[in-house]
XYZ file of C-alpha atoms in Angstrom:
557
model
C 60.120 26.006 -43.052
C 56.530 26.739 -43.802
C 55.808 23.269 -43.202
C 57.196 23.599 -40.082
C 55.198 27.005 -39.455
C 52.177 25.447 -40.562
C 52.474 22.167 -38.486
C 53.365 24.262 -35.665
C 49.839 25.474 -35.774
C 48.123 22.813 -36.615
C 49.616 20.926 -33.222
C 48.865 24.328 -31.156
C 45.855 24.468 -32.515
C 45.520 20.700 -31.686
C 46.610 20.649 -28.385
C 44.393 23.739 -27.332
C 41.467 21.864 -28.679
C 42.662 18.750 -27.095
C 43.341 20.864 -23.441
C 39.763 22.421 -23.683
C 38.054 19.397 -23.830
C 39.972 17.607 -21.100
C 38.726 20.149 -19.240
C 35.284 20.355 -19.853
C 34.977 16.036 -19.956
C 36.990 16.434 -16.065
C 34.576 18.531 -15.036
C 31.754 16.589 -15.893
C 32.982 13.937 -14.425
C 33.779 15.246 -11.015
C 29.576 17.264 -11.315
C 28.038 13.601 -12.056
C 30.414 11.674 -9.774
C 28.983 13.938 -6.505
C 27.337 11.536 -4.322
C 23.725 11.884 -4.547
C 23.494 11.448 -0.729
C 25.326 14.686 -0.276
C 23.180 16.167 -3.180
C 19.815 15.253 -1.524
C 21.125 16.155 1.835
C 22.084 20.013 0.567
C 18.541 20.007 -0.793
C 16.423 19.620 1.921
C 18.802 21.260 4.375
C 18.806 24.792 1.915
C 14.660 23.644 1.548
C 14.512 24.022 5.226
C 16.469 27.038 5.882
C 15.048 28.845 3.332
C 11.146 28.025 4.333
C 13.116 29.082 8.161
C 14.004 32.432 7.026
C 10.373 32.765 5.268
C 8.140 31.688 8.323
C 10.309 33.865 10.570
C 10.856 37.168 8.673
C 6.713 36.846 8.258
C 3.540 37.246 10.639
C 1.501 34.877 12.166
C -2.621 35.169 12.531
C -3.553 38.344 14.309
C -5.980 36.376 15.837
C -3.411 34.044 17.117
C -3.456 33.115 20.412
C -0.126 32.816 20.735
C 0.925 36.473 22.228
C 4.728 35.317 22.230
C 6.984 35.357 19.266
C 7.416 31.868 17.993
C 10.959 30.372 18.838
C 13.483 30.051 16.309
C 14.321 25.882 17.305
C 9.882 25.499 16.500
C 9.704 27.744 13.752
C 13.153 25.749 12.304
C 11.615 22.710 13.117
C 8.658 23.521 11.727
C 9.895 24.216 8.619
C 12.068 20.779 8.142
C 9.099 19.160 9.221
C 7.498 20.654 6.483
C 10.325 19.686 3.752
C 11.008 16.518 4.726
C 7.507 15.909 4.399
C 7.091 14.676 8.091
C 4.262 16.620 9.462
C 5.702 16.940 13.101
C 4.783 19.897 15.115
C 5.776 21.740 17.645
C 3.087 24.363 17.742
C -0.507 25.123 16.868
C -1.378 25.091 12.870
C -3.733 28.346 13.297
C -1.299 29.933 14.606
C 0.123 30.750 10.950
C -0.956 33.465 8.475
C -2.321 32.813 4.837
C 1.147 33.537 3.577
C 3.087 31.509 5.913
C 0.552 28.598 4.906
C 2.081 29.035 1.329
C 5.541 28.788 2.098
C 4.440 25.257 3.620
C 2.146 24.141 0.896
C 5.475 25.354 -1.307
C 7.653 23.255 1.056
C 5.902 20.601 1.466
C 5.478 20.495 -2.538
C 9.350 21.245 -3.208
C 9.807 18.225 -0.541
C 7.376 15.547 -2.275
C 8.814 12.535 -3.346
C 7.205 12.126 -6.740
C 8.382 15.950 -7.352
C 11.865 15.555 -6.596
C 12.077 12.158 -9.123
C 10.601 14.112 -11.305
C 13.566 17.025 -11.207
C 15.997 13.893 -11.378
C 14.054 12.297 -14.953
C 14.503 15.989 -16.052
C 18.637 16.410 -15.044
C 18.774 12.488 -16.263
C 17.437 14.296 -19.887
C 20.032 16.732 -20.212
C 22.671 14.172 -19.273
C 21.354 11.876 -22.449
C 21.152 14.861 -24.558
C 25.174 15.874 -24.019
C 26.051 12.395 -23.925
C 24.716 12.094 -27.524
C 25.853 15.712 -28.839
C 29.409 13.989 -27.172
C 28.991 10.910 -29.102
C 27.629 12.050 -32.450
C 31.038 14.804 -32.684
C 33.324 11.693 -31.632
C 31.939 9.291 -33.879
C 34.627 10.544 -37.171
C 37.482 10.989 -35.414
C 37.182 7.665 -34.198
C 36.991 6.039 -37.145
C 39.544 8.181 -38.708
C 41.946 7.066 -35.570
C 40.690 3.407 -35.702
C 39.598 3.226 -31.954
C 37.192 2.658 -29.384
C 35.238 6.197 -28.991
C 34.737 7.032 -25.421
C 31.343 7.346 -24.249
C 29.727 10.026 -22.316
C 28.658 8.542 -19.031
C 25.532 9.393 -16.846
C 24.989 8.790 -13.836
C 21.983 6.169 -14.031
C 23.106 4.826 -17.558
C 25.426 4.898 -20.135
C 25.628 5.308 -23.797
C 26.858 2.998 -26.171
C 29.080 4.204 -29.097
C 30.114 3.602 -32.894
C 33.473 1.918 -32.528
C 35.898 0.740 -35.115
C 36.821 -3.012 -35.811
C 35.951 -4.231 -31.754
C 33.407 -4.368 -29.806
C 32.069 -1.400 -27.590
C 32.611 -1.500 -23.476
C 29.063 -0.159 -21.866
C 29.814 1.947 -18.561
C 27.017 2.037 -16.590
C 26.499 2.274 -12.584
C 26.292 -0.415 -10.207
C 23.047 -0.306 -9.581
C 21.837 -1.218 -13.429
C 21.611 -4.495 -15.515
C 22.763 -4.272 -18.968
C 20.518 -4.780 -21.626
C 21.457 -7.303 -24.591
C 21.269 -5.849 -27.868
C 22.562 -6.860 -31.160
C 25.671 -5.326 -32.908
C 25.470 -3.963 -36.664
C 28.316 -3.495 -38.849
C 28.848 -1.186 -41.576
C 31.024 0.285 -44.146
C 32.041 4.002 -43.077
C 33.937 5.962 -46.075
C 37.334 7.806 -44.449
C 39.003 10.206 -46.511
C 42.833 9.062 -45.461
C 42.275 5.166 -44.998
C 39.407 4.389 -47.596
C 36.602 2.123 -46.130
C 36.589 1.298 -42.636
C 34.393 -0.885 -40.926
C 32.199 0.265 -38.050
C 30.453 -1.463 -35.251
C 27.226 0.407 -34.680
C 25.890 -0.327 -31.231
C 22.485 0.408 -31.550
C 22.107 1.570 -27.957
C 19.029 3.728 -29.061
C 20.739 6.948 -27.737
C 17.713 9.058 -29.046
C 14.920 6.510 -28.134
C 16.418 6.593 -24.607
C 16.306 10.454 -24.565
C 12.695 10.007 -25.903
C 11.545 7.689 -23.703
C 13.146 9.797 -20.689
C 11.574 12.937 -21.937
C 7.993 11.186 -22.475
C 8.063 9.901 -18.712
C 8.976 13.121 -17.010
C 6.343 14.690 -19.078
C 3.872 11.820 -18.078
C 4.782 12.117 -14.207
C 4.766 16.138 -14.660
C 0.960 15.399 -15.893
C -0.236 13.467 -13.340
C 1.408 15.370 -10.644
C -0.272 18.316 -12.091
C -3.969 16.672 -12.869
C -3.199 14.713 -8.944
C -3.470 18.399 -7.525
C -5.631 20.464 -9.370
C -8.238 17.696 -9.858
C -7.957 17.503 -6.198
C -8.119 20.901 -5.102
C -10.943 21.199 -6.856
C -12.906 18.615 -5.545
C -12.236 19.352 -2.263
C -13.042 22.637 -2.989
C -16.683 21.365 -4.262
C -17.003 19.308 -1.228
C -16.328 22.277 1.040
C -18.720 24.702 -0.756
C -21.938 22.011 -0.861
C -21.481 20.782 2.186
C -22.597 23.101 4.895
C -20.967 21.764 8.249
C -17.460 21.190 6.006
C -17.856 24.659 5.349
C -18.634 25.796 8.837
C -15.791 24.638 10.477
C -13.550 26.449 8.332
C -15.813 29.489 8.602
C -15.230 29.597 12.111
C -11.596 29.110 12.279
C -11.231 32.111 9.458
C -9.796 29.713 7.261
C -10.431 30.758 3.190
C -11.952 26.946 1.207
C -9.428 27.668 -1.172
C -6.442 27.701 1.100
C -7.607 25.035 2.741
C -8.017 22.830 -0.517
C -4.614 22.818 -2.138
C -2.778 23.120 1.293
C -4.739 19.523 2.043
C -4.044 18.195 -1.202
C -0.418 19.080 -1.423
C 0.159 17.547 2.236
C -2.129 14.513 1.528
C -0.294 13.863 -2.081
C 3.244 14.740 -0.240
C 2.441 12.251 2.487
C 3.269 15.043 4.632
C -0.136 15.427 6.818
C -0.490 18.343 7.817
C -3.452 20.182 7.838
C -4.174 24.146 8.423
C -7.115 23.265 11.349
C -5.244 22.602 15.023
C -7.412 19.400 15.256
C -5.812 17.797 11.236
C -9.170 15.804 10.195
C -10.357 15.316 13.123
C -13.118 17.785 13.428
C -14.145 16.212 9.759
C -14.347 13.096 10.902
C -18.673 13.124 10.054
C -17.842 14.357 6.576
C -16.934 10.724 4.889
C -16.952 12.818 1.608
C -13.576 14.408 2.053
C -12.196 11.488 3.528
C -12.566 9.457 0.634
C -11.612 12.074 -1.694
C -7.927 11.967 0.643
C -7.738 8.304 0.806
C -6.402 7.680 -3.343
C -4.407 10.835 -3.243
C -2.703 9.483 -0.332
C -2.103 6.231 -2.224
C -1.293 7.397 -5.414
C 1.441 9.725 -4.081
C 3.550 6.961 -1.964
C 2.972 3.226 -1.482
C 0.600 2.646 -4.935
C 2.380 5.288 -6.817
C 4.516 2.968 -8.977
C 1.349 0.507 -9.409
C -0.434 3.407 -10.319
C 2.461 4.171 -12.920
C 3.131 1.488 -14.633
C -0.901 1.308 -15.243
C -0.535 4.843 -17.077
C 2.040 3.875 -19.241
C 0.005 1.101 -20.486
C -2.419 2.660 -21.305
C -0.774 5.224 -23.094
C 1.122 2.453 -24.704
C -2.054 0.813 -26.128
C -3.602 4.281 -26.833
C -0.899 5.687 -28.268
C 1.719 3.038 -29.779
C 4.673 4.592 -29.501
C 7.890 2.867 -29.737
C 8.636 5.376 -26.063
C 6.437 3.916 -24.106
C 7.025 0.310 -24.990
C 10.841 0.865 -24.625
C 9.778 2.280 -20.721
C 7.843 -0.773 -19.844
C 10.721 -3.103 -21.141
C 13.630 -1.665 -20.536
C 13.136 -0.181 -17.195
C 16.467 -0.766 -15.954
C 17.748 1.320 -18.706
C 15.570 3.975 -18.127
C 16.666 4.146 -14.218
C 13.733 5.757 -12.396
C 13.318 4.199 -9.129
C 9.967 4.134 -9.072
C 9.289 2.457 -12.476
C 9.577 -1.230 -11.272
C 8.569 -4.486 -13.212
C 5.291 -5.741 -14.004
C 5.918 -8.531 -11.621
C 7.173 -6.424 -8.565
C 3.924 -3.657 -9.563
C 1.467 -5.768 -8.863
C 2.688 -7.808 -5.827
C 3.138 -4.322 -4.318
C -0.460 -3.196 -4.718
C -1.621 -6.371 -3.234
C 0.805 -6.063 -0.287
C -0.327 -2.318 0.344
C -4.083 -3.819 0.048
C -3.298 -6.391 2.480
C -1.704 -4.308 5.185
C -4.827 -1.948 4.881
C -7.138 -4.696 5.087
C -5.520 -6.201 8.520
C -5.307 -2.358 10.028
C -8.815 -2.002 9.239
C -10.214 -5.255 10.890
C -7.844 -4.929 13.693
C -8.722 -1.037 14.361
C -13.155 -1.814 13.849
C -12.682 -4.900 16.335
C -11.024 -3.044 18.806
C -12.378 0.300 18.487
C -15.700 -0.291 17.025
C -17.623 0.168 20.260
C -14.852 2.396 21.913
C -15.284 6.381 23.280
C -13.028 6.842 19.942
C -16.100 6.304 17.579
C -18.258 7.898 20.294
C -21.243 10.019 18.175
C -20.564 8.088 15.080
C -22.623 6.195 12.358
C -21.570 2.769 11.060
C -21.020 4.636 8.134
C -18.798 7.047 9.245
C -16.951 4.568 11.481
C -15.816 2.263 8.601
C -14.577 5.331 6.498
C -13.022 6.817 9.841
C -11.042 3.616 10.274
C -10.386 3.331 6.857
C -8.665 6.735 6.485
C -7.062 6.273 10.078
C -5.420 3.252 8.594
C -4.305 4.259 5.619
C -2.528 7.408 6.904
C -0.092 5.276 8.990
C 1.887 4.450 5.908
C 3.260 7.126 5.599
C 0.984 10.404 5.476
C -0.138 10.555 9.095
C -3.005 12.698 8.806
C -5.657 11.675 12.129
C -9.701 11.204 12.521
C -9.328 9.876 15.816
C -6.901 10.857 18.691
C -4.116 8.312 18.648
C -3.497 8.597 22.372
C -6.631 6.928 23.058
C -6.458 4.067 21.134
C -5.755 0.746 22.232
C -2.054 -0.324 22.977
C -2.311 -3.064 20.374
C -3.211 -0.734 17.480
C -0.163 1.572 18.183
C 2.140 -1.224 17.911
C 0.689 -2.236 14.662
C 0.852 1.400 13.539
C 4.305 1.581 14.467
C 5.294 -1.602 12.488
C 3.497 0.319 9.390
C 5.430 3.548 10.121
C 8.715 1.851 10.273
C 8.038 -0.064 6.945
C 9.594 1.938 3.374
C 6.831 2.990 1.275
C 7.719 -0.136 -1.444
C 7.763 -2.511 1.162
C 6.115 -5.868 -0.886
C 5.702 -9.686 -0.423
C 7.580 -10.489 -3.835
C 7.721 -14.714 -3.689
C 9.960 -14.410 -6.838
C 13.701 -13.507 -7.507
C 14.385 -10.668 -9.729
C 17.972 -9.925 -11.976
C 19.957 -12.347 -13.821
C 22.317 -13.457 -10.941
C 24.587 -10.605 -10.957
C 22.890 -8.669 -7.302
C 23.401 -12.239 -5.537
C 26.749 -12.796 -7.052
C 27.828 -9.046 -5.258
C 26.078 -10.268 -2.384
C 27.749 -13.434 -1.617
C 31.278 -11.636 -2.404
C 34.319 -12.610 -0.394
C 36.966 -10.674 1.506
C 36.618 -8.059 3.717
C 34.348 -5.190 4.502
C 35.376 -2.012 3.936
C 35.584 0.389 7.157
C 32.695 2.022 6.207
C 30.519 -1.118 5.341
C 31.512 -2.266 9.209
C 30.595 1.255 10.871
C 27.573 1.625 8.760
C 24.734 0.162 11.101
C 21.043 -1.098 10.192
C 17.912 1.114 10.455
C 16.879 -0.403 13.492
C 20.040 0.213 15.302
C 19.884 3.662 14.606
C 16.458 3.885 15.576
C 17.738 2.734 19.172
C 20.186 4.872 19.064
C 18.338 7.901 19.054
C 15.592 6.490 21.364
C 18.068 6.625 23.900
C 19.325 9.431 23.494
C 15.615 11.025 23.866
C 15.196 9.363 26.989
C 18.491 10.555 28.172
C 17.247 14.215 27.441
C 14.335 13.746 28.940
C 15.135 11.969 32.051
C 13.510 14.085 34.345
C 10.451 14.308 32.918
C 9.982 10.410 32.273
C 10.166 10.315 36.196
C 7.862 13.435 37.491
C 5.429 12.788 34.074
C 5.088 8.952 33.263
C 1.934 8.691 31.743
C 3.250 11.343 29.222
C 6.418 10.626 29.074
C 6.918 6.711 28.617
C 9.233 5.106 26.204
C 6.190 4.095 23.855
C 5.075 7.518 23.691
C 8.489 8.148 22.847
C 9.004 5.214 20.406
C 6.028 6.344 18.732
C 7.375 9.495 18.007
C 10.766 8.637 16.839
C 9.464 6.394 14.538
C 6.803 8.487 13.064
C 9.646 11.095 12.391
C 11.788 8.654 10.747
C 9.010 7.006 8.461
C 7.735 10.926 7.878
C 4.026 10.251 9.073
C 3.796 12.583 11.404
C 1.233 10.386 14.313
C 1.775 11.626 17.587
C 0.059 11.264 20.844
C 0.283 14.413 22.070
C 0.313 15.612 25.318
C -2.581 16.135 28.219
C -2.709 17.741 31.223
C -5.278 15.417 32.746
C -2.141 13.135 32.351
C -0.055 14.450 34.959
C 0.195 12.606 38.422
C 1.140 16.515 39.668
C -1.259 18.767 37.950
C 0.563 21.869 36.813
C -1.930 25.001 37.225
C -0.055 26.351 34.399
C -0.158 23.868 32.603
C -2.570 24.085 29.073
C -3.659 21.649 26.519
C -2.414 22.935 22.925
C -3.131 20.868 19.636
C 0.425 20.435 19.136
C 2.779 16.875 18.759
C 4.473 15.086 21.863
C 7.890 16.622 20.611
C 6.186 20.065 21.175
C 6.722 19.716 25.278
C 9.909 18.184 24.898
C 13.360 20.060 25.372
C 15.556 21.396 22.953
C 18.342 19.050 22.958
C 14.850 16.462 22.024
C 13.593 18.825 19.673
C 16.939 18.601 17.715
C 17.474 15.071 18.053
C 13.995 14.878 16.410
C 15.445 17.215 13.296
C 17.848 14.931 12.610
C 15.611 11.721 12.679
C 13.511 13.825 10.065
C 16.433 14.357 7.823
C 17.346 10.439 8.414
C 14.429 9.053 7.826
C 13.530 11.329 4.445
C 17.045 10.165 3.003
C 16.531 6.426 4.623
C 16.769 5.135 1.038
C 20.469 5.327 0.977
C 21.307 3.466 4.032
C 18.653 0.208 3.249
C 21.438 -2.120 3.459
C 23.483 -0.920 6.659
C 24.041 -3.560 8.921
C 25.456 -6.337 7.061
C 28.836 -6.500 8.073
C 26.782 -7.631 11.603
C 26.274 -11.462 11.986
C 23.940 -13.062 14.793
C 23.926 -16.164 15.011
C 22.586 -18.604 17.521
């Protein structure tokens, strides 16, 4: 009977301990199995509601000239344009107070796309490090119960385990390559069954945690050193330069504010600017121009480029086994924005190449135009240079785009619709598995067929703009026109944030009441527009997920 009693225990015991960790393994499951669309999504709606409830429930400039209350749809609007990292407005940029100018730079910050990878190398950490606290406590019962020991599963990877007498299975998302490594058998003394023989898969559990850890310290670095080097020498610029520091003088604007709001924006690729007029009213200082132009680079299109050329150099500096497993096994590691060598440097010279055909096309056309009116050669070739970097995808203006030529704005808007990693790559990349998936037969799923391209939605909403603003496209034309309108749909979905405003001088019935105001196109536009423009925002900042929409649609000739 007391062996009874005593295995009665031993199985309760048992089956508690087996109940609690069914538990806990379910429910990590279900938290990593959360689609990271929805994830994203929650973050930059919350992100925008709270920087809503921060710009309302605060003051604007006493010196505003705004004598209204700001609307709740501009102030909301304001705000997503601000976390999505978009940098359309609806009203005047003086018209908000020193604090309210933090809560942007803080959105705009929270909202930054080399930020928010940065939080996901950091969540991919802990992942690693309870996969391998899961693995390391599994490891002896599963070579006591000669099986396969289950291994903890992550959302970008997976861990490979000690298994008994076979082979391990790797789980792993779709989206990854595996890796071949070699398998190592040894000897493992159990206590019941003598020596057993154990399959260690050395999947480098701890040199992937390592080499995770090292990179979101290395991105936390250069976002850090990105900004306050930055700040700083804007901030020099500012102070030694006296017309710089004039025009901030007069519009009661403190250097300091000035400097990291400008460098947060320009490093955010979110544009905006705390002067009504963005850059324009710098456009003689070439200085802080050029000081713009590589954080604007180095925070979207070069950032990977830029990258990969940190990590060797730490490599070679340092040489550590972390920084060599990066490079190599980038797959592994699964940061987007780590790509291969190959793919690096074919996207720096496609991001160099699109610069150099804006910047030839803008100086031929616009060289001798009213748009460089007062300007030195100088100061011309650095204007255009800026003005043509900013339309992928920071948006931040020298010149005023409504005055440049037709041709230009169609080449801008080819930029704006382009993703950031957009590169002539004359090579194929994988080991046959993507084009395997890709030339699959049977049917499409429901939501493969509904799912529709970027373009199409793009149409989509430009039609539903024009149906808002049907009135005004016939009493306003030279306002409202569909390129106008084009122009700003697709700046909102590519988060640039060029617009072509709106002038009075345009209107074929002058409106006595009617005032110029440094604000977007979208800012005289209605509220069901204004909306429709929200949700472009939001579309366009989580594009990323919808890159291959469209296929279940065949044209053919």
């Amino acid at each position: 009977m007391r062996k009874f009693a005593c295995f009665g225990k031993k199985l309760q015991h048992l089956c508690n301990q087996s109940f609690h960790k069914y538990m806990s393994s379910t429910f990590q499951v279900l938290v990593r199995r959360v689609n990271s669309f929805c994830v994203q999504l929650g973050y930059f709606l919350s992100l925008s509601f709270l920087g809503f409830l921060a710009l309302k429930f605060s003051k604007p400039r006493a010196a505003s000239s705004v004598s209204l209350p700001l609307k709740d749809l501009d102030v909301f609007f304001t705000s997503v344009s601000a976390a999505t990292v978009s940098s359309m407005s609806t009203v005047e940029m003086e018209v908000f107070s020193n604090f309210q100018l933090i809560v942007m730079t803080i959105l705009m910050f929270g909202g930054g796309e080399v930020f928010i990878s940065m939080i996901g190398l950091y969540l991919t950490r802990s992942n690693l490090r309870s996969g391998s606290k899961t693995i390391e406590s599994k490891s002896l019962d599963s070579a006591r119960d000669d099986r396969v020991t289950q291994c903890a599963k992550s959302d970008w990877k997976s861990f490979s385990c000690p298994v008994v007498n076979d082979k391990p299975t790797s789980v792993r998302s779709l989206e990854l390559q595996s890796v071949p490594t070699e398998y190592n058998d040894k000897t493992v003394a159990d206590p019941e069954k003598g020596p057993v023989v154990v399959t260690d898969f050395p999947c480098d559990a701890h040199l992937k945690y390592n080499s995770v850890r090292c990179l979101g310290l290395v991105v936390l670095i250069f976002l850090l050193v990105a900004h306050v080097l930055g700040s700083s020498l804007v901030t020099a610029y500012i102070s030694t330069v006296p017309s710089a520091r004039e025009v901030l003088r007069n519009k009661g604007i403190s250097i300091q504010t000035f400097s990291v709001f400008t460098i947060v924006s320009t490093f955010a690729n979110c544009g905006f600017v705390p002067t009504n007029e963005n850059m324009m009213v710098f456009k003689n200082n070439s200085g802080i121009l050029l000081l713009l132009i590589p954080h604007i680079l180095f925070g979207n299109t070069l950032y990977p480029t830029c990258l990969r050329l940190i990590l060797q150099a730490l490599e070679k500096a340092t040489r550590r086994e972390e920084f060599t497993y990066i490079l190599r096994n980038w797959r592994e590691i699964g940061y987007t924005h780590l790509l291969p060598s190959m793919h690096s440097w074919f996207l720096g010279l496609t991001v160099l190449v699109f610069i150099v055909v804006q910047l030839v096309l803008f100086c031929s056309m616009e060289w001798r135009s009213d748009v460089m009116e007062g300007m030195s050669p100088y100061q011309k070739l650095v204007g255009a240079l800026f003005q043509t970097v900013n339309s992928r995808h920071t948006g931040e203006s020298v010149f005023d785009i409504s005055t440049i030529s037709p041709a230009i704005l169609v080449l801008f808007v080819i930029m704006m619709y382009l993703a950031p990693y957009t590169s002539f790559l004359p090579i194929k990349e994988g080991d046959g598995k993507d084009q395997a998936n890709s030339g699959r037969k049977g049917r499409w799923s429901l939501m493969e067929c509904l799912n529709l391209s970027q373009l199409s939605y793009l149409i989509i909403f430009i039609i539903l703009i024009c149906i808002t603003e049907r009135e005004k496209l016939k009493t306003d034309p030279l306002n409202f026109n569909v390129l106008n309108i084009t122009i700003e749909v697709i700046s909102a979905y590519g988060n640039v944030g060029f617009t072509t405003g709106y002038s009075c001088k345009r209107q074929i019935n002058p409106d006595g009441s009617c005032k110029d105001a440094y604000v977007g196109f979208v800012g005289k536009w209605s509220n069901e527009g204004k909306f429709i423009l929200i949700v472009v925002m939001f579309f366009g900042r989580l594009k990323k997920f919808n890159m291959g929409g469209g296929k279940a649609w065949k044209l053919l000739a």
